[in-house]
GROMACS .gro file of N, CA, C and O in nm:
model
  272
    1UNK      N    1  -0.338   3.159   0.470
    1UNK     CA    2  -0.337   3.150   0.615
    1UNK      C    3  -0.201   3.101   0.665
    1UNK      O    4  -0.158   3.140   0.770
    2UNK      N    5  -0.133   3.014   0.593
    2UNK     CA    6   0.000   2.971   0.633
    2UNK      C    7  -0.001   2.850   0.724
    2UNK      O    8  -0.075   2.755   0.702
    3UNK      N    9   0.081   2.856   0.827
    3UNK     CA   10   0.095   2.745   0.921
    3UNK      C   11  -0.017   2.752   1.025
    3UNK      O   12  -0.038   2.855   1.089
    4UNK      N   13  -0.086   2.642   1.042
    4UNK     CA   14  -0.195   2.630   1.141
    4UNK      C   15  -0.145   2.544   1.257
    4UNK      O   16  -0.086   2.437   1.235
    5UNK      N   17  -0.170   2.589   1.379
    5UNK     CA   18  -0.130   2.516   1.498
    5UNK      C   19  -0.253   2.442   1.552
    5UNK      O   20  -0.351   2.504   1.591
    6UNK      N   21  -0.246   2.309   1.553
    6UNK     CA   22  -0.356   2.227   1.604
    6UNK      C   23  -0.322   2.169   1.742
    6UNK      O   24  -0.355   2.055   1.774
    7UNK      N   25  -0.257   2.248   1.824
    7UNK     CA   26  -0.215   2.201   1.955
    7UNK      C   27  -0.335   2.172   2.045
    7UNK      O   28  -0.333   2.075   2.121
    8UNK      N   29  -0.441   2.251   2.036
    8UNK     CA   30  -0.560   2.227   2.118
    8UNK      C   31  -0.621   2.090   2.089
    8UNK      O   32  -0.668   2.022   2.180
    9UNK      N   33  -0.619   2.051   1.962
    9UNK     CA   34  -0.674   1.920   1.924
    9UNK      C   35  -0.595   1.808   1.991
    9UNK      O   36  -0.652   1.715   2.048
   10UNK      N   37  -0.462   1.818   1.985
   10UNK     CA   38  -0.378   1.714   2.045
   10UNK      C   39  -0.390   1.714   2.197
   10UNK      O   40  -0.392   1.608   2.259
   11UNK      N   41  -0.402   1.831   2.257
   11UNK     CA   42  -0.422   1.837   2.402
   11UNK      C   43  -0.552   1.767   2.442
   11UNK      O   44  -0.556   1.694   2.541
   12UNK      N   45  -0.657   1.789   2.365
   12UNK     CA   46  -0.786   1.724   2.393
   12UNK      C   47  -0.775   1.572   2.376
   12UNK      O   48  -0.827   1.497   2.458
   13UNK      N   49  -0.706   1.528   2.272
   13UNK     CA   50  -0.691   1.384   2.248
   13UNK      C   51  -0.614   1.318   2.362
   13UNK      O   52  -0.642   1.205   2.399
   14UNK      N   53  -0.514   1.390   2.416
   14UNK     CA   54  -0.430   1.335   2.523
   14UNK      C   55  -0.486   1.366   2.661
   14UNK      O   56  -0.428   1.326   2.762
   15UNK      N   57  -0.598   1.439   2.665
   15UNK     CA   58  -0.662   1.477   2.791
   15UNK      C   59  -0.562   1.544   2.886
   15UNK      O   60  -0.550   1.509   3.002
   16UNK      N   61  -0.491   1.641   2.828
   16UNK     CA   62  -0.389   1.715   2.901
   16UNK      C   63  -0.424   1.863   2.895
   16UNK      O   64  -0.471   1.912   2.793
   17UNK      N   65  -0.399   1.933   3.004
   17UNK     CA   66  -0.427   2.078   3.005
   17UNK      C   67  -0.305   2.154   2.954
   17UNK      O   68  -0.192   2.104   2.954
   18UNK      N   69  -0.329   2.275   2.913
   18UNK     CA   70  -0.220   2.362   2.868
   18UNK      C   71  -0.121   2.386   2.980
   18UNK      O   72   0.000   2.389   2.957
   19UNK      N   73  -0.172   2.402   3.099
   19UNK     CA   74  -0.085   2.426   3.215
   19UNK      C   75   0.008   2.307   3.241
   19UNK      O   76   0.126   2.325   3.267
   20UNK      N   77  -0.047   2.186   3.231
   20UNK     CA   78   0.035   2.065   3.249
   20UNK      C   79   0.141   2.053   3.141
   20UNK      O   80   0.256   2.020   3.169
   21UNK      N   81   0.102   2.082   3.017
   21UNK     CA   82   0.197   2.074   2.907
   21UNK      C   83   0.308   2.177   2.923
   21UNK      O   84   0.425   2.146   2.905
   22UNK      N   85   0.272   2.299   2.958
   22UNK     CA   86   0.372   2.404   2.976
   22UNK      C   87   0.474   2.364   3.083
   22UNK      O   88   0.595   2.380   3.063
   23UNK      N   89   0.426   2.308   3.192
   23UNK     CA   90   0.516   2.266   3.300
   23UNK      C   91   0.606   2.152   3.253
   23UNK      O   92   0.726   2.151   3.282
   24UNK      N   93   0.550   2.056   3.182
   24UNK     CA   94   0.629   1.941   3.135
   24UNK      C   95   0.733   1.982   3.032
   24UNK      O   96   0.843   1.926   3.029
   25UNK      N   97   0.700   2.079   2.948
   25UNK     CA   98   0.790   2.123   2.841
   25UNK      C   99   0.893   2.223   2.892
   25UNK      O  100   1.003   2.233   2.839
   26UNK      N  101   0.857   2.296   2.997
   26UNK     CA  102   0.949   2.394   3.052
   26UNK      C  103   0.935   2.532   2.991
   26UNK      O  104   1.033   2.607   2.980
   27UNK      N  105   0.813   2.567   2.949
   27UNK     CA  106   0.786   2.701   2.899
   27UNK      C  107   0.674   2.761   2.982
   27UNK      O  108   0.603   2.690   3.053
   28UNK      N  109   0.658   2.890   2.973
   28UNK     CA  110   0.553   2.956   3.051
   28UNK      C  111   0.417   2.929   2.986
   28UNK      O  112   0.408   2.911   2.864
   29UNK      N  113   0.312   2.927   3.067
   29UNK     CA  114   0.177   2.914   3.010
   29UNK      C  115   0.145   3.024   2.909
   29UNK      O  116   0.075   3.001   2.811
   30UNK      N  117   0.201   3.143   2.931
   30UNK     CA  118   0.177   3.254   2.839
   30UNK      C  119   0.239   3.225   2.702
   30UNK      O  120   0.177   3.251   2.599
   31UNK      N  121   0.362   3.172   2.700
   31UNK     CA  122   0.426   3.139   2.574
   31UNK      C  123   0.353   3.024   2.503
   31UNK      O  124   0.342   3.025   2.381
   32UNK      N  125   0.303   2.929   2.579
   32UNK     CA  126   0.226   2.820   2.519
   32UNK      C  127   0.097   2.875   2.459
   32UNK      O  128   0.056   2.834   2.350
   33UNK      N  129   0.035   2.971   2.526
   33UNK     CA  130  -0.087   3.033   2.475
   33UNK      C  131  -0.060   3.107   2.344
   33UNK      O  132  -0.139   3.098   2.250
   34UNK      N  133   0.053   3.176   2.336
   34UNK     CA  134   0.091   3.246   2.212
   34UNK      C  135   0.108   3.144   2.099
   34UNK      O  136   0.063   3.167   1.987
   35UNK      N  137   0.168   3.031   2.130
   35UNK     CA  138   0.186   2.927   2.029
   35UNK      C  139   0.051   2.869   1.987
   35UNK      O  140   0.024   2.853   1.868
   36UNK      N  141  -0.036   2.839   2.082
   36UNK     CA  142  -0.166   2.780   2.052
   36UNK      C  143  -0.254   2.869   1.967
   36UNK      O  144  -0.328   2.821   1.882
   37UNK      N  145  -0.245   3.000   1.989
   37UNK     CA  146  -0.331   3.091   1.914
   37UNK      C  147  -0.276   3.126   1.777
   37UNK      O  148  -0.340   3.197   1.701
   38UNK      N  149  -0.157   3.076   1.746
   38UNK     CA  150  -0.098   3.101   1.616
   38UNK      C  151  -0.030   3.237   1.605
   38UNK      O  152   0.003   3.281   1.496
   39UNK      N  153  -0.008   3.304   1.717
   39UNK     CA  154   0.054   3.435   1.716
   39UNK      C  155   0.207   3.428   1.725
   39UNK      O  156   0.273   3.529   1.711
   40UNK      N  157   0.260   3.309   1.747
   40UNK     CA  158   0.405   3.293   1.756
   40UNK      C  159   0.469   3.311   1.619
   40UNK      O  160   0.415   3.267   1.518
   41UNK      N  161   0.582   3.378   1.615
   41UNK     CA  162   0.655   3.399   1.490
   41UNK      C  163   0.751   3.284   1.463
   41UNK      O  164   0.794   3.263   1.350
   42UNK      N  165   0.787   3.209   1.567
   42UNK     CA  166   0.883   3.099   1.553
   42UNK      C  167   0.865   3.002   1.669
   42UNK      O  168   0.802   3.035   1.770
   43UNK      N  169   0.920   2.883   1.652
   43UNK     CA  170   0.924   2.784   1.760
   43UNK      C  171   1.060   2.716   1.753
   43UNK      O  172   1.107   2.681   1.644
   44UNK      N  173   1.123   2.701   1.865
   44UNK     CA  174   1.252   2.632   1.870
   44UNK      C  175   1.230   2.483   1.851
   44UNK      O  176   1.130   2.427   1.897
   45UNK      N  177   1.324   2.421   1.782
   45UNK     CA  178   1.314   2.277   1.763
   45UNK      C  179   1.318   2.203   1.896
   45UNK      O  180   1.252   2.100   1.912
   46UNK      N  181   1.390   2.255   1.994
   46UNK     CA  182   1.394   2.189   2.125
   46UNK      C  183   1.256   2.194   2.191
   46UNK      O  184   1.215   2.098   2.256
   47UNK      N  185   1.184   2.305   2.172
   47UNK     CA  186   1.048   2.317   2.227
   47UNK      C  187   0.953   2.224   2.154
   47UNK      O  188   0.874   2.153   2.217
   48UNK      N  189   0.963   2.221   2.021
   48UNK     CA  190   0.879   2.131   1.943
   48UNK      C  191   0.907   1.986   1.980
   48UNK      O  192   0.814   1.906   1.995
   49UNK      N  193   1.034   1.953   1.997
   49UNK     CA  194   1.072   1.817   2.039
   49UNK      C  195   1.010   1.782   2.174
   49UNK      O  196   0.954   1.673   2.191
   50UNK      N  197   1.018   1.873   2.269
   50UNK     CA  198   0.962   1.848   2.402
   50UNK      C  199   0.811   1.832   2.398
   50UNK      O  200   0.754   1.746   2.467
   51UNK      N  201   0.744   1.914   2.317
   51UNK     CA  202   0.598   1.903   2.304
   51UNK      C  203   0.562   1.767   2.245
   51UNK      O  204   0.474   1.697   2.296
   52UNK      N  205   0.630   1.728   2.138
   52UNK     CA  206   0.600   1.600   2.074
   52UNK      C  207   0.631   1.482   2.166
   52UNK      O  208   0.557   1.384   2.169
   53UNK      N  209   0.740   1.492   2.241
   53UNK     CA  210   0.775   1.385   2.334
   53UNK      C  211   0.671   1.374   2.445
   53UNK      O  212   0.625   1.265   2.479
   54UNK      N  213   0.627   1.488   2.498
   54UNK     CA  214   0.530   1.490   2.607
   54UNK      C  215   0.393   1.439   2.561
   54UNK      O  216   0.328   1.364   2.632
   55UNK      N  217   0.351   1.481   2.441
   55UNK     CA  218   0.219   1.441   2.391
   55UNK      C  219   0.223   1.312   2.309
   55UNK      O  220   0.118   1.267   2.262
   56UNK      N  221   0.342   1.256   2.292
   56UNK     CA  222   0.360   1.132   2.214
   56UNK      C  223   0.297   1.147   2.076
   56UNK      O  224   0.205   1.075   2.039
   57UNK      N  225   0.346   1.248   2.002
   57UNK     CA  226   0.293   1.276   1.870
   57UNK      C  227   0.405   1.317   1.776
   57UNK      O  228   0.520   1.332   1.817
   58UNK      N  229   0.371   1.337   1.651
   58UNK     CA  230   0.463   1.384   1.549
   58UNK      C  231   0.439   1.535   1.527
   58UNK      O  232   0.328   1.583   1.550
   59UNK      N  233   0.540   1.609   1.477
   59UNK     CA  234   0.518   1.751   1.449
   59UNK      C  235   0.399   1.775   1.357
   59UNK      O  236   0.325   1.872   1.374
   60UNK      N  237   0.376   1.686   1.262
   60UNK     CA  238   0.263   1.700   1.171
   60UNK      C  239   0.128   1.683   1.238
   60UNK      O  240   0.025   1.719   1.180
   61UNK      N  241   0.126   1.631   1.359
   61UNK     CA  242   0.001   1.619   1.434
   61UNK      C  243  -0.042   1.753   1.493
   61UNK      O  244  -0.160   1.772   1.523
   62UNK      N  245   0.053   1.845   1.508
   62UNK     CA  246   0.018   1.974   1.568
   62UNK      C  247   0.043   2.092   1.474
   62UNK      O  248  -0.004   2.202   1.501
   63UNK      N  249   0.116   2.070   1.365
   63UNK     CA  250   0.143   2.176   1.268
   63UNK      C  251   0.095   2.131   1.131
   63UNK      O  252   0.118   2.018   1.091
   64UNK      N  253   0.028   2.222   1.059
   64UNK     CA  254  -0.010   2.192   0.922
   64UNK      C  255  -0.007   2.320   0.840
   64UNK      O  256  -0.015   2.430   0.895
   65UNK      N  257   0.007   2.303   0.710
   65UNK     CA  258   0.013   2.417   0.620
   65UNK      C  259  -0.119   2.430   0.546
   65UNK      O  260  -0.174   2.331   0.497
   66UNK      N  261  -0.168   2.553   0.537
   66UNK     CA  262  -0.291   2.581   0.462
   66UNK      C  263  -0.263   2.700   0.372
   66UNK      O  264  -0.223   2.806   0.419
   67UNK      N  265  -0.282   2.680   0.243
   67UNK     CA  266  -0.256   2.787   0.146
   67UNK      C  267  -0.349   2.906   0.171
   67UNK      O  268  -0.463   2.889   0.213
   68UNK      N  269  -0.298   3.022   0.140
   68UNK     CA  270  -0.377   3.144   0.163
   68UNK      C  271  -0.481   3.164   0.056
   68UNK      O  272  -0.473   3.127  -0.053
   0.00000   0.00000   0.00000
């Protein structure tokens, strides 16, 4: 399966909506949706940094590896 995105889990823990996060990070809700569903091919470190700063978390809180 590869890299799993647990962004929904962190959003629920922080009681934040996807729309609020997208606005705070400076990306479109559509791009955030692509990231959340695991359809993104890449993520910029600046975007990951902004997400972690906004949600007060570590990259490992939203990204994990699962062997296929």
